[in-house]
Every structure is written in structure tokens, then in C-alpha cells.
PDB file of C-alpha atoms in Angstrom:
ATOM      1  CA  MET A   1       0.000   0.000   0.000  1.00  0.00           C
ATOM      2  CA  ARG A   2       1.190   3.501  -0.813  1.00  0.00           C
ATOM      3  CA  THR A   3       0.883   6.276   1.724  1.00  0.00           C
ATOM      4  CA  ILE A   4      -0.042   9.904   1.120  1.00  0.00           C
ATOM      5  CA  LEU A   5       0.522  12.618   3.702  1.00  0.00           C
ATOM      6  CA  VAL A   6      -2.309  15.185   3.634  1.00  0.00           C
ATOM      7  CA  VAL A   7      -1.174  18.455   5.226  1.00  0.00           C
ATOM      8  CA  ASP A   8      -3.730  21.172   5.921  1.00  0.00           C
ATOM      9  CA  ASP A   9      -4.651  23.108   9.044  1.00  0.00           C
ATOM     10  CA  SER A  10      -8.329  22.611   8.197  1.00  0.00           C
ATOM     11  CA  PRO A  11      -9.738  19.244   9.307  1.00  0.00           C
ATOM     12  CA  THR A  12     -12.565  19.766   6.807  1.00  0.00           C
ATOM     13  CA  ILE A  13     -10.177  20.085   3.870  1.00  0.00           C
ATOM     14  CA  ARG A  14      -8.200  17.034   5.029  1.00  0.00           C
ATOM     15  CA  LYS A  15     -11.460  15.088   5.179  1.00  0.00           C
ATOM     16  CA  MET A  16     -12.459  16.303   1.687  1.00  0.00           C
ATOM     17  CA  VAL A  17      -9.098  15.288   0.210  1.00  0.00           C
ATOM     18  CA  ARG A  18      -9.326  11.845   1.818  1.00  0.00           C
ATOM     19  CA  ALA A  19     -12.907  11.432   0.599  1.00  0.00           C
ATOM     20  CA  ALA A  20     -11.929  12.378  -2.949  1.00  0.00           C
ATOM     21  CA  LEU A  21      -8.965  10.026  -2.930  1.00  0.00           C
ATOM     22  CA  GLY A  22     -10.915   7.269  -1.202  1.00  0.00           C
ATOM     23  CA  THR A  23     -11.621   5.705  -4.586  1.00  0.00           C
ATOM     24  CA  LEU A  24      -7.946   4.745  -4.804  1.00  0.00           C
ATOM     25  CA  THR A  25      -7.992   1.323  -3.172  1.00  0.00           C
ATOM     26  CA  ASP A  26      -4.231   0.887  -2.877  1.00  0.00           C
ATOM     27  CA  VAL A  27      -3.623   4.122  -0.956  1.00  0.00           C
ATOM     28  CA  GLY A  28      -3.465   4.866   2.755  1.00  0.00           C
ATOM     29  CA  PHE A  29      -3.407   8.262   4.394  1.00  0.00           C
ATOM     30  CA  ILE A  30      -1.672  10.063   7.198  1.00  0.00           C
ATOM     31  CA  GLU A  31      -2.810  13.545   8.174  1.00  0.00           C
ATOM     32  CA  ALA A  32      -0.913  16.503   9.542  1.00  0.00           C
ATOM     33  CA  GLY A  33      -2.567  19.693  10.744  1.00  0.00           C
ATOM     34  CA  SER A  34       0.532  21.866  10.476  1.00  0.00           C
ATOM     35  CA  GLY A  35       3.827  22.224   8.665  1.00  0.00           C
ATOM     36  CA  LEU A  36       5.816  21.215  11.727  1.00  0.00           C
ATOM     37  CA  GLN A  37       3.664  18.134  12.214  1.00  0.00           C
ATOM     38  CA  ALA A  38       4.240  17.260   8.549  1.00  0.00           C
ATOM     39  CA  ILE A  39       8.008  17.357   8.982  1.00  0.00           C
ATOM     40  CA  GLU A  40       7.763  15.172  12.106  1.00  0.00           C
ATOM     41  CA  THR A  41       5.585  12.719  10.180  1.00  0.00           C
ATOM     42  CA  LEU A  42       8.108  12.524   7.345  1.00  0.00           C
ATOM     43  CA  ALA A  43      10.737  11.287   9.774  1.00  0.00           C
ATOM     44  CA  LEU A  44       8.465   8.551  11.112  1.00  0.00           C
ATOM     45  CA  HIS A  45       6.709   7.132   8.050  1.00  0.00           C
ATOM     46  CA  PRO A  46       7.715   6.148   4.534  1.00  0.00           C
ATOM     47  CA  LEU A  47       5.579   8.195   2.145  1.00  0.00           C
ATOM     48  CA  GLN A  48       4.969   8.142  -1.575  1.00  0.00           C
ATOM     49  CA  MET A  49       3.323  11.576  -1.875  1.00  0.00           C
ATOM     50  CA  VAL A  50       2.417  14.772  -0.036  1.00  0.00           C
ATOM     51  CA  VAL A  51      -0.673  16.927  -0.592  1.00  0.00           C
ATOM     52  CA  LEU A  52       0.287  20.250   0.968  1.00  0.00           C
ATOM     53  CA  ASP A  53      -1.539  23.456   1.860  1.00  0.00           C
ATOM     54  CA  LEU A  54       0.370  26.747   1.820  1.00  0.00           C
ATOM     55  CA  ASN A  55      -1.355  28.892   4.431  1.00  0.00           C
ATOM     56  CA  MET A  56      -0.810  27.329   7.833  1.00  0.00           C
ATOM     57  CA  PRO A  57      -0.271  29.041  11.180  1.00  0.00           C
ATOM     58  CA  ASP A  58       3.028  27.564  12.381  1.00  0.00           C
ATOM     59  CA  MET A  59       5.037  26.964   9.213  1.00  0.00           C
ATOM     60  CA  HIS A  60       4.104  28.072   5.719  1.00  0.00           C
ATOM     61  CA  GLY A  61       3.697  25.283   3.201  1.00  0.00           C
ATOM     62  CA  LEU A  62       6.339  26.843   0.975  1.00  0.00           C
ATOM     63  CA  ASP A  63       8.839  26.409   3.829  1.00  0.00           C
ATOM     64  CA  VAL A  64       7.800  22.758   4.161  1.00  0.00           C
ATOM     65  CA  LEU A  65       8.323  22.312   0.425  1.00  0.00           C
ATOM     66  CA  ARG A  66      11.751  23.942   0.586  1.00  0.00           C
ATOM     67  CA  PHE A  67      12.662  21.649   3.490  1.00  0.00           C
ATOM     68  CA  LEU A  68      11.645  18.619   1.427  1.00  0.00           C
ATOM     69  CA  ARG A  69      13.607  19.676  -1.608  1.00  0.00           C
ATOM     70  CA  SER A  70      16.711  20.477   0.460  1.00  0.00           C
ATOM     71  CA  HIS A  71      17.035  16.856   1.632  1.00  0.00           C
ATOM     72  CA  SER A  72      18.093  14.176  -0.827  1.00  0.00           C
ATOM     73  CA  ARG A  73      15.705  11.657   0.742  1.00  0.00           C
ATOM     74  CA  TYR A  74      12.683  13.773  -0.277  1.00  0.00           C
ATOM     75  CA  ARG A  75      13.843  15.472  -3.486  1.00  0.00           C
ATOM     76  CA  ALA A  76      11.905  13.125  -5.747  1.00  0.00           C
ATOM     77  CA  LEU A  77       8.847  12.817  -3.490  1.00  0.00           C
ATOM     78  CA  PRO A  78       5.807  14.049  -5.423  1.00  0.00           C
ATOM     79  CA  VAL A  79       4.268  17.109  -3.758  1.00  0.00           C
ATOM     80  CA  ILE A  80       0.886  18.464  -4.811  1.00  0.00           C
ATOM     81  CA  VAL A  81       0.273  21.920  -3.434  1.00  0.00           C
ATOM     82  CA  LEU A  82      -3.437  22.435  -2.824  1.00  0.00           C
ATOM     83  CA  THR A  83      -4.157  26.018  -1.836  1.00  0.00           C
ATOM     84  CA  THR A  84      -6.639  28.877  -1.952  1.00  0.00           C
ATOM     85  CA  ARG A  85      -3.928  31.098  -3.428  1.00  0.00           C
ATOM     86  CA  GLY A  86      -4.683  31.325  -7.111  1.00  0.00           C
ATOM     87  CA  ASP A  87      -2.367  34.202  -7.998  1.00  0.00           C
ATOM     88  CA  GLU A  88       0.369  33.691 -10.540  1.00  0.00           C
ATOM     89  CA  ALA A  89       3.175  34.835  -8.211  1.00  0.00           C
ATOM     90  CA  SER A  90       2.287  32.163  -5.632  1.00  0.00           C
ATOM     91  CA  ARG A  91       2.014  29.515  -8.315  1.00  0.00           C
ATOM     92  CA  ASP A  92       5.371  30.463  -9.822  1.00  0.00           C
ATOM     93  CA  ALA A  93       7.095  30.512  -6.412  1.00  0.00           C
ATOM     94  CA  VAL A  94       5.745  27.103  -5.489  1.00  0.00           C
ATOM     95  CA  LEU A  95       6.660  25.491  -8.798  1.00  0.00           C
ATOM     96  CA  GLU A  96      10.103  27.100  -8.685  1.00  0.00           C
ATOM     97  CA  ALA A  97      10.591  25.666  -5.186  1.00  0.00           C
ATOM     98  CA  GLY A  98       9.950  22.190  -6.559  1.00  0.00           C
ATOM     99  CA  ALA A  99       6.255  21.364  -6.289  1.00  0.00           C
ATOM    100  CA  THR A 100       5.181  18.635  -8.657  1.00  0.00           C
ATOM    101  CA  LEU A 101       1.718  20.099  -9.206  1.00  0.00           C
ATOM    102  CA  TYR A 102      -0.193  23.223  -8.148  1.00  0.00           C
ATOM    103  CA  LEU A 103      -3.963  23.011  -7.637  1.00  0.00           C
ATOM    104  CA  THR A 104      -6.321  25.585  -6.192  1.00  0.00           C
ATOM    105  CA  LYS A 105      -9.259  25.265  -3.819  1.00  0.00           C
ATOM    106  CA  PRO A 106     -12.027  24.651  -4.351  1.00  0.00           C
ATOM    107  CA  PHE A 107     -10.590  21.640  -6.133  1.00  0.00           C
ATOM    108  CA  SER A 108     -12.026  19.202  -8.613  1.00  0.00           C
ATOM    109  CA  PRO A 109     -12.086  15.761  -6.957  1.00  0.00           C
ATOM    110  CA  SER A 110     -11.734  14.007 -10.315  1.00  0.00           C
ATOM    111  CA  LEU A 111      -8.709  16.134 -11.247  1.00  0.00           C
ATOM    112  CA  LEU A 112      -7.106  15.429  -7.871  1.00  0.00           C
ATOM    113  CA  VAL A 113      -7.704  11.680  -8.222  1.00  0.00           C
ATOM    114  CA  SER A 114      -6.344  11.497 -11.774  1.00  0.00           C
ATOM    115  CA  SER A 115      -3.306  13.609 -10.827  1.00  0.00           C
ATOM    116  CA  VAL A 116      -2.535  11.485  -7.783  1.00  0.00           C
ATOM    117  CA  ARG A 117      -2.937   8.252  -9.758  1.00  0.00           C
ATOM    118  CA  GLU A 118      -0.639   9.496 -12.525  1.00  0.00           C
ATOM    119  CA  LEU A 119       2.030  10.624 -10.075  1.00  0.00           C
ATOM    120  CA  LEU A 120       1.844   7.457  -7.958  1.00  0.00           C
ATOM    121  CA  ASP A 121       2.149   5.304 -11.065  1.00  0.00           C
ATOM    122  CA  ALA A 122       5.476   7.028 -11.760  1.00  0.00           C
ATOM    123  CA  VAL A 123       6.824   6.363  -8.231  1.00  0.00           C
ATOM    124  CA  PRO A 124       8.660   3.029  -7.898  1.00  0.00           C
ATOM    125  CA  ASP A 125       7.258   0.579  -5.365  1.00  0.00           C
ATOM    126  CA  GLN A 126       9.096   0.472  -2.067  1.00  0.00           C
ATOM    127  CA  PRO A 127       9.576  -2.644   0.033  1.00  0.00           C
TER     128      PRO A 127
END
């Protein structure tokens, strides 16, 4: 089973993401309600993907993304940024920092599912 870390300070959004991705039968989920919690979770669990919000109270999602990309262990980890920020400057900054995909809220569940499936299919299986 592959594991996706869903990082958002809103429990409602985390629940919506899990519900949308619930059609993927070979995927499990871990949730984090903050950027700091996400980084702690990374150290404890092998993950195949992160769905990451930007606007969080303790650590901005862009800082989490930069942390991931600064460590060789996480450089190739697919990261989908899912945010309310639809401006071009935010999008450009996130993609430049190494996000795999940038989606805005409200999100299309079918687009999220197809994007996750495509990205997971490209990630090699881990023991």
C-alpha cells in the first residue's frame, strides 16, 4: 500500500481530500494539521506523496516544500500543493521551489484523483 501525507490546518479540507482520494484502493493516508507536524511525520513514516496546503499558522507550506527539496531523501517525493492562493506569483514561487503540481481550492475531486494516480504510477514501489 502507498501512503499519502495530507497536510492542511483545516480538518474539513483534510477530510475532503481523503474522501476524494478514497476511490484509490491501494492508498493509505496520514494527516498533519501543520507544517511542523508534517516534517515530524516525514521522519516517522515512509511516504509516496504529499498533498500540501500553503497557508498554515506555524510553518508556511512553501517552507515545508523547501525543506523537502533540500534533503536528498525527499527530493523526488511528489508534492501536490493544494491552496486557496490562485495568484500567478504564488504559483510560480511554489513550482520554482519544486512542487510537482499546483492546484487551487475549491478543487475538482476528479482532477485530484487522476493527478494522484498518474504521479503514484510514476513512483517506484518500495519494500
